[in-house]
Short mmCIF file of C-alpha atoms in Angstrom, two decimals:
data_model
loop_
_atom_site.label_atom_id
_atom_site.label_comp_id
_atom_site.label_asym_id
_atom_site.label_seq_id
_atom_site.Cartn_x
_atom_site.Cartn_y
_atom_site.Cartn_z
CA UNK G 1 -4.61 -144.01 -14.40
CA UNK G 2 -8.28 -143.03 -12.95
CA UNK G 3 -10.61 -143.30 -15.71
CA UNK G 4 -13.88 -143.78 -13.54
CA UNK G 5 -14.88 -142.16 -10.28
CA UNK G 6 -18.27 -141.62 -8.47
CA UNK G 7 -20.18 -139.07 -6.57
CA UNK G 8 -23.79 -139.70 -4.53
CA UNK G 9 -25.64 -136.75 -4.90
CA UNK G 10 -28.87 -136.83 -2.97
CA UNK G 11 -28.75 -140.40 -2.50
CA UNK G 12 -28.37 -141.24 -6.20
CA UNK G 13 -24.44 -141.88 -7.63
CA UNK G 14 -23.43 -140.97 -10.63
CA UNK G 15 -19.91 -141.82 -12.45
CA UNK G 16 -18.10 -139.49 -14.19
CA UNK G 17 -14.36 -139.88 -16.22
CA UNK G 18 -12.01 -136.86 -14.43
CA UNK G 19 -10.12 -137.62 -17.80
CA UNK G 20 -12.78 -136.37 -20.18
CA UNK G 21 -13.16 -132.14 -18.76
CA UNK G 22 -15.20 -129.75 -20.77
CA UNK G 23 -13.54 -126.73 -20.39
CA UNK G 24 -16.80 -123.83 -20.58
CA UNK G 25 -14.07 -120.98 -20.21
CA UNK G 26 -12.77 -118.61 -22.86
CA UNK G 27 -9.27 -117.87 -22.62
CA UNK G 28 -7.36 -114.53 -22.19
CA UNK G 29 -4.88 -113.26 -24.75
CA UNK G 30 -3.46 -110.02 -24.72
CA UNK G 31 -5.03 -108.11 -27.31
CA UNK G 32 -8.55 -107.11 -29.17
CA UNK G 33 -9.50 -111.39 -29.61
CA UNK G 34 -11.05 -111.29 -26.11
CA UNK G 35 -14.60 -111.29 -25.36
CA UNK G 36 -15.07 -107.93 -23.33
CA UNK G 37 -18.14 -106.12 -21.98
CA UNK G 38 -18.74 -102.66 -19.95
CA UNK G 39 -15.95 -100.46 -21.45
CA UNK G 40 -13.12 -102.58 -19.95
CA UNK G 41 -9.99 -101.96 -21.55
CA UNK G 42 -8.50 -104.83 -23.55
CA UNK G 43 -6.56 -107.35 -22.10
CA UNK G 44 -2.72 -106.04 -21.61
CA UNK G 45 0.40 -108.88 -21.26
CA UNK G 46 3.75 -106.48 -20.98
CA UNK G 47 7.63 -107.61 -20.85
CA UNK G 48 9.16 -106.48 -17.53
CA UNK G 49 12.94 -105.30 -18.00
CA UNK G 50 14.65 -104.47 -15.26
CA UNK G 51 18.45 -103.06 -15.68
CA UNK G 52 19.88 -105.31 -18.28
CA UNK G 53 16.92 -108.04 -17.52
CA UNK G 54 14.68 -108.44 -20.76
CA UNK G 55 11.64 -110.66 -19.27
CA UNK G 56 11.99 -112.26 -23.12
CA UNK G 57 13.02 -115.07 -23.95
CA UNK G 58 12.49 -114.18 -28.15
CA UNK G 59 14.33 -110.75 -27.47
CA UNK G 60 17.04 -112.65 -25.75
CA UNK G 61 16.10 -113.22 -22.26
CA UNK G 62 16.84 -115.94 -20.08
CA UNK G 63 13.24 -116.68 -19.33
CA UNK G 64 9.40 -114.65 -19.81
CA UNK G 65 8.35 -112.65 -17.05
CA UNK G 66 5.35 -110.50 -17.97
CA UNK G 67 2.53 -108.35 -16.13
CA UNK G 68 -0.99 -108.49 -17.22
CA UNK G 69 -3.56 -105.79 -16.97
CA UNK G 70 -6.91 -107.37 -16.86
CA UNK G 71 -10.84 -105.82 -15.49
CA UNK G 72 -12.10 -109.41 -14.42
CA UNK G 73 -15.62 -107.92 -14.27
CA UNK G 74 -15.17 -107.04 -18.18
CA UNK G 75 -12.23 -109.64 -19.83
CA UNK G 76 -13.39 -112.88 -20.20
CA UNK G 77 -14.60 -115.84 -18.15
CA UNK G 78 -15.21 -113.95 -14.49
CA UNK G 79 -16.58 -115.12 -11.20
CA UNK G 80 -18.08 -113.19 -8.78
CA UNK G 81 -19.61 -112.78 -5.05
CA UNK G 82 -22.06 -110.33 -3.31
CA UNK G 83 -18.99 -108.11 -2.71
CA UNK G 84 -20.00 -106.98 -5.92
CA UNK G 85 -22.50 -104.87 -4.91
CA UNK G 86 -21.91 -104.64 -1.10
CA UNK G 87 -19.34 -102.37 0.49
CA UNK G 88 -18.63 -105.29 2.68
CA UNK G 89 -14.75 -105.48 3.01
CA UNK G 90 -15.47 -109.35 3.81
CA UNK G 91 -17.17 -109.58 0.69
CA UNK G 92 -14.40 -111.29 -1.37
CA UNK G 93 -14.36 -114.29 -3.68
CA UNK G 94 -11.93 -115.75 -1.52
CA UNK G 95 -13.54 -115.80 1.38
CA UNK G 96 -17.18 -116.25 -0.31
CA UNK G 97 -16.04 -119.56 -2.39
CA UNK G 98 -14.80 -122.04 -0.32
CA UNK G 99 -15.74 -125.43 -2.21
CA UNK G 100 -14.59 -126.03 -5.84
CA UNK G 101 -17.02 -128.87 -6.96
CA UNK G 102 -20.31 -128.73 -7.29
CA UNK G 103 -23.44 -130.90 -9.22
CA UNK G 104 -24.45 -128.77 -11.88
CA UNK G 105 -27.46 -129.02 -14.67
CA UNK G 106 -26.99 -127.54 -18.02
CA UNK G 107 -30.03 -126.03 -19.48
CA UNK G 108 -30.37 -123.75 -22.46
CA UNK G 109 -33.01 -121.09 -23.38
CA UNK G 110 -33.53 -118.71 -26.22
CA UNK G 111 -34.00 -115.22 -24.86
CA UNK G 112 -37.47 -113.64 -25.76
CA UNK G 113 -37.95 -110.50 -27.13
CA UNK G 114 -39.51 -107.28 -25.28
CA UNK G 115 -41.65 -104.73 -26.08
CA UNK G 116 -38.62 -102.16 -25.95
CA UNK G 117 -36.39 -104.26 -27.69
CA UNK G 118 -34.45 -105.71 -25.17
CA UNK G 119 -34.07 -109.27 -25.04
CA UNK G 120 -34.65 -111.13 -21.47
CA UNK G 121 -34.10 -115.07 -20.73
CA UNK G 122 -37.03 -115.89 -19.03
CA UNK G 123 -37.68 -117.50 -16.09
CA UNK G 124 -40.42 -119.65 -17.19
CA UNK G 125 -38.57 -121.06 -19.58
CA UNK G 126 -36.06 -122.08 -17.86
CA UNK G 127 -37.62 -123.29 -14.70
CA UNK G 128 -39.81 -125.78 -16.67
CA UNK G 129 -36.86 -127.48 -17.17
CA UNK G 130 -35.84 -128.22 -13.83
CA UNK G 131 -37.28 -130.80 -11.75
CA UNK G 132 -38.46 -128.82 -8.50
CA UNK G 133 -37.87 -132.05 -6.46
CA UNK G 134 -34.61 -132.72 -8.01
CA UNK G 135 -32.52 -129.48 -8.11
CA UNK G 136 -28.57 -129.39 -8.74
CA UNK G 137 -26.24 -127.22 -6.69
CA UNK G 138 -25.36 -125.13 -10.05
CA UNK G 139 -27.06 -124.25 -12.77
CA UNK G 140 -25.37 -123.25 -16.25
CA UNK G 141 -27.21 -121.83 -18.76
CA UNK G 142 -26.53 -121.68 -22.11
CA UNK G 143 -28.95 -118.87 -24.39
CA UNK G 144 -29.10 -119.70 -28.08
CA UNK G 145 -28.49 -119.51 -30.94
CA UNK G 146 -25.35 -120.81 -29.33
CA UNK G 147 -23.18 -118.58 -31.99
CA UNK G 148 -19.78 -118.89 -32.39
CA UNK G 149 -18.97 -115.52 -32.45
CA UNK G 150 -19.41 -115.24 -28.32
CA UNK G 151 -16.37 -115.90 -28.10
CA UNK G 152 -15.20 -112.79 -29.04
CA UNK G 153 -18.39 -111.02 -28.89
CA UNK G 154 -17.78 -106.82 -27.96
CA UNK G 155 -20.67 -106.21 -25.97
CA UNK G 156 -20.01 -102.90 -24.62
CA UNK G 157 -23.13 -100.71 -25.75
CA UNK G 158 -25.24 -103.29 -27.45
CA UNK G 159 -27.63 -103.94 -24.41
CA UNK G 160 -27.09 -107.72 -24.56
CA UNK G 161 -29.67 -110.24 -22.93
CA UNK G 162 -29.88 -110.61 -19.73
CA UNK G 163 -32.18 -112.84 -17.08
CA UNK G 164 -35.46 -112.07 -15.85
CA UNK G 165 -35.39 -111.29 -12.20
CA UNK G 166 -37.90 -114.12 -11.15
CA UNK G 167 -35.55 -116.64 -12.25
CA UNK G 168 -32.57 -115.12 -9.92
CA UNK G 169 -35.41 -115.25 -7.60
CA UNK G 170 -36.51 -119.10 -7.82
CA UNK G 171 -32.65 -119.76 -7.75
CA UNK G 172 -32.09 -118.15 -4.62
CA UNK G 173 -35.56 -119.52 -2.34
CA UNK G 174 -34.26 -123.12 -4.36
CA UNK G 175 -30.78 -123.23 -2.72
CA UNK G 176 -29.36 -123.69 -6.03
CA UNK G 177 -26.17 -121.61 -5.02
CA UNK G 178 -24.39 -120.82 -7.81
CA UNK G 179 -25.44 -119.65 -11.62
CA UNK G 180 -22.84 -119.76 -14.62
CA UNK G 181 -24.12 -117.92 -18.05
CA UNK G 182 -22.60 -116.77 -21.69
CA UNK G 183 -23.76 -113.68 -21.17
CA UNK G 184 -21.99 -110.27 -19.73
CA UNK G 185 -24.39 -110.02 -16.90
CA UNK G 186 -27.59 -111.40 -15.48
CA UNK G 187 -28.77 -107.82 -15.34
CA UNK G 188 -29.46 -105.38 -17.92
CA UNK G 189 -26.35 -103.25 -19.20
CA UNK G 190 -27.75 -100.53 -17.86
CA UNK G 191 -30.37 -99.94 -15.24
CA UNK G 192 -29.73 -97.19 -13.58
CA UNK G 193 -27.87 -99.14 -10.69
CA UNK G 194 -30.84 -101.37 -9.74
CA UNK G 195 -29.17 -104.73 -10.36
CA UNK G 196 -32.50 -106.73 -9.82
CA UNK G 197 -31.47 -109.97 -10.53
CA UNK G 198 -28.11 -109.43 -8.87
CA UNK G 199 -29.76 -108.80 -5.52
CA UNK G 200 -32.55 -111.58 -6.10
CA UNK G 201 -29.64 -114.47 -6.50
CA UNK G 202 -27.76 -113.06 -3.46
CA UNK G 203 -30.51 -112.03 -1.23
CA UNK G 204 -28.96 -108.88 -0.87
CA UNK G 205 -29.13 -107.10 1.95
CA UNK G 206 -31.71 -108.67 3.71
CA UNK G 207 -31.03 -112.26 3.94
CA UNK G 208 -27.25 -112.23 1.73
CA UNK G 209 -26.14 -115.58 0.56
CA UNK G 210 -22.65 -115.39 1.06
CA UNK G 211 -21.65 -118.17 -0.53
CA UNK G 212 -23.60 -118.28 -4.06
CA UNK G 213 -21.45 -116.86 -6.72
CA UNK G 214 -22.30 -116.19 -10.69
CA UNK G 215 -20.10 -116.82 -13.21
CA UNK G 216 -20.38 -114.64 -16.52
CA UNK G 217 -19.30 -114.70 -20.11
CA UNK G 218 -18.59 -118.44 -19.91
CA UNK G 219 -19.03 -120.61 -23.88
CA UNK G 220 -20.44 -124.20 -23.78
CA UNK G 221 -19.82 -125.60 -27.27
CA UNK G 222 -22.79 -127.82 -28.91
CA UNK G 223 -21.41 -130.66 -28.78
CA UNK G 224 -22.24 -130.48 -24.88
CA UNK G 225 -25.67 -131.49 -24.35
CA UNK G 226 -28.19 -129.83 -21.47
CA UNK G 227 -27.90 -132.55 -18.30
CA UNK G 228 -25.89 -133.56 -15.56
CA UNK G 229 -22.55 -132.48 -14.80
CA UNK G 230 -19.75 -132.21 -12.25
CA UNK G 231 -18.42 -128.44 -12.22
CA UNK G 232 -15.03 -127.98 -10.93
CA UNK G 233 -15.03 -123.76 -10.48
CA UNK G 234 -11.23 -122.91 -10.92
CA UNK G 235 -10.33 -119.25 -9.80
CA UNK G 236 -7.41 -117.37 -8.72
CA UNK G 237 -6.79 -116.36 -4.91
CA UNK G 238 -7.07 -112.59 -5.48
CA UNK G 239 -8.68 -110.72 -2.47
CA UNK G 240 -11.01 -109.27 -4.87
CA UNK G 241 -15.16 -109.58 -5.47
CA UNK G 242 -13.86 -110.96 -8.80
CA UNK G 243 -12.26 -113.01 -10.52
CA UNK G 244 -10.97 -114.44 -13.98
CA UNK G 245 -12.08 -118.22 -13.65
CA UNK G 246 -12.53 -121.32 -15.50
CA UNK G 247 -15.30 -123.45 -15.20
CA UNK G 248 -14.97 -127.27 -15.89
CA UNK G 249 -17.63 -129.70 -16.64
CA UNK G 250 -17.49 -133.75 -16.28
CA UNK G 251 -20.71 -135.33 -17.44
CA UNK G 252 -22.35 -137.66 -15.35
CA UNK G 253 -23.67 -140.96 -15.69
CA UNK G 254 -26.33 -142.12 -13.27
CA UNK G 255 -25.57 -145.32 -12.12
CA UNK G 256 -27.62 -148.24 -11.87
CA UNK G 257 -30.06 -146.89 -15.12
CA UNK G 258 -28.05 -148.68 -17.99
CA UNK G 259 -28.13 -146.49 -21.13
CA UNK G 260 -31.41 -144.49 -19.72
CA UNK G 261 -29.08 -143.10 -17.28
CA UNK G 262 -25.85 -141.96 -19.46
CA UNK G 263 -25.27 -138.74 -20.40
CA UNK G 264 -23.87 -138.40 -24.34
CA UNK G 265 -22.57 -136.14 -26.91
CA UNK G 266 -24.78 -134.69 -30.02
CA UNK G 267 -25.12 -131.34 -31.25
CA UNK G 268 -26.94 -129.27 -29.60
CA UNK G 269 -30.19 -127.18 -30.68
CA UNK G 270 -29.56 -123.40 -32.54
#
C-alpha cells in the first residue's frame, strides 16, 4: 500500500502520504442543512418511479435511482471558470480545467471592517504572507474566525465578506492560477454587476486566463494548519461554467529539511 510519494515543485521535493486527504468540501444533502448563497433554491434529491418502478429501495424497490436539483453557483462546494461572466460558449469548466493537481498554500486572514459596514479580506494581508519569490500554483484561503457554523451558513442577503480586488489582481500578474475560499464569492453580494475581483483573477476580457478557476464556499477545519499542500480539484464533467466540486488537500513535507521542513497538525488561530 503507498504510504509515501513525492512531487518537485520548482526544484524543491516535497513528500506527501496520498493516504492521509483533507477533504476542504462540504457535502450536499437534500434539504435546508446545506450551505447556500444568492437565493438558490435548496438542494432537491427525488425518487424516480416509472410504471410499477419505485427508484426505492426502503419503499420496496429493487435499487435507488434518484434526480437531484442543485444551482452549483449557490449549493455548496462550487468551482468555476471565466464562462461565468463571459458569453463565451467555450467558456466551460470542462474545457477550462484540464489538470487536477496542483501545489497549493493555505493562508488565513480575518476580514477587516469598512466604513459602510461591509467586511473585505484584504489584500495586504494576505500577500504578506506569501513569499513573492516562492509562489504556489493555488492559493486557499481560509477567513476567520474559522466558525463552525459555515457549514451551513444561509448567506443569501447578509452581504458576506468578500476579497479586495487588488488581491485578485496580484493573483492574476503572479500566475498563481487558481483561488479556493469559504466564502460565497470573491465579490461583493451585490455590486451592481461589476464583479471586480472576478474580472481581476481572470483577466477578463482583455488578456482572459482561461485556465484559472475559483472555488467558493469550501470549509478547512482548524486542525489544518496555513502551509504547503497538494490539492487534488475533484469536479464533475458537466458542460457547464460550474460546478459542484471537492477540493482535497495532502500536506507536504519538504524534503531534505528534517523537522524544519514538515508540515503538522495544531489548531488553528480564531
Amino acid at each position: 500500500m503507498l504510504s509515501s510519494a513525492t512531487i518537485t515543485f520548482r526544484d524543491r521535493t516535497y513528500q506527501y502520504n496520498p493516504l492521509q486527504p483533507l477533504d476542504i468540501s462540504l457535502p450536499l444533502r437534500s434539504g435546508l442543512e446545506n450551505v447556500n448563497c444568492f437565493w438558490a433554491e435548496p438542494v432537491q434529491v427525488e425518487t424516480i418511479t416509472v410504471g410499477d418502478f419505485v427508484g426505492s429501495v426502503a419503499q420496496g424497490g429493487s435499487t435507488n435511482y434518484q434526480r437531484v436539483h442543485l444551482t452549483p453557483h449557490g449549493n455548496g462546494t462550487h468551482t468555476e471558470c471565466y464562462g461565468h461572466i463571459s458569453p463565451d460558449p467555450a467558456a466551460t469548466l470542462d474545457q477550462c480545467l484540464t489538470r487536477f493537481l496542483f501545489v497549493a498554500q493555505l493562508v488565513s486572514a480575518t476580514p477587516r471592517s469598512q466604513e459602510n459596514g461591509d467586511l473585505i479580506v484584504s489584500a495586504d494581508d494576505v500577500i504578506a504572507q506569501l513569499e513573492e519569490g516562492n509562489l504556489p500554483e493555488a492559493l486557499v484561503l481560509r477567513t476567520l474566525p474559522n466558525l463552525e457554523s459555515k457549514r451551513t451558513a444561509q448567506y443569501s442577503g447578509s452581504n458576506p465578506p468578500y476579497l479586495e480586488p487588488a488581491l485578485a489582481e496580484y493573483l492574476a500578474r503572479h500566475g498563481i492560477e487558481h483561488l479556493l475560499l469559504d466564502l460565497p464569492s470573491v465579490d461583493r453580494e451585490e455590486d451592481g454587476g461589476a464583479l471586480l475581483a472576478h474580472h481581476a483573477f481572470w483577466q477578463y476580457p482583455e488578456n482572459t486566463r482561461t485556465h484559472a478557476t475559483i472555488t467558493e464556499l469550501i470549509y478547512v477545519p482548524d486542525a489544518v494548519v496555513d502551509g504547503w499542500y497538494l490539492l487534488q480539484q475533484q469536479v464533475t464533467g458537466l458542460v457547464l461554467d460550474a460546478s459542484p466540486s471537492k477540493p482535497v488537500l495532502y500536506a507536504l513535507e519538504l524534503m531534505g529539511l528534517g523537522n524544519e521542513g514538515k508540515v503538522s497538525f495544531v489548531e488553528a488561530p480564531h
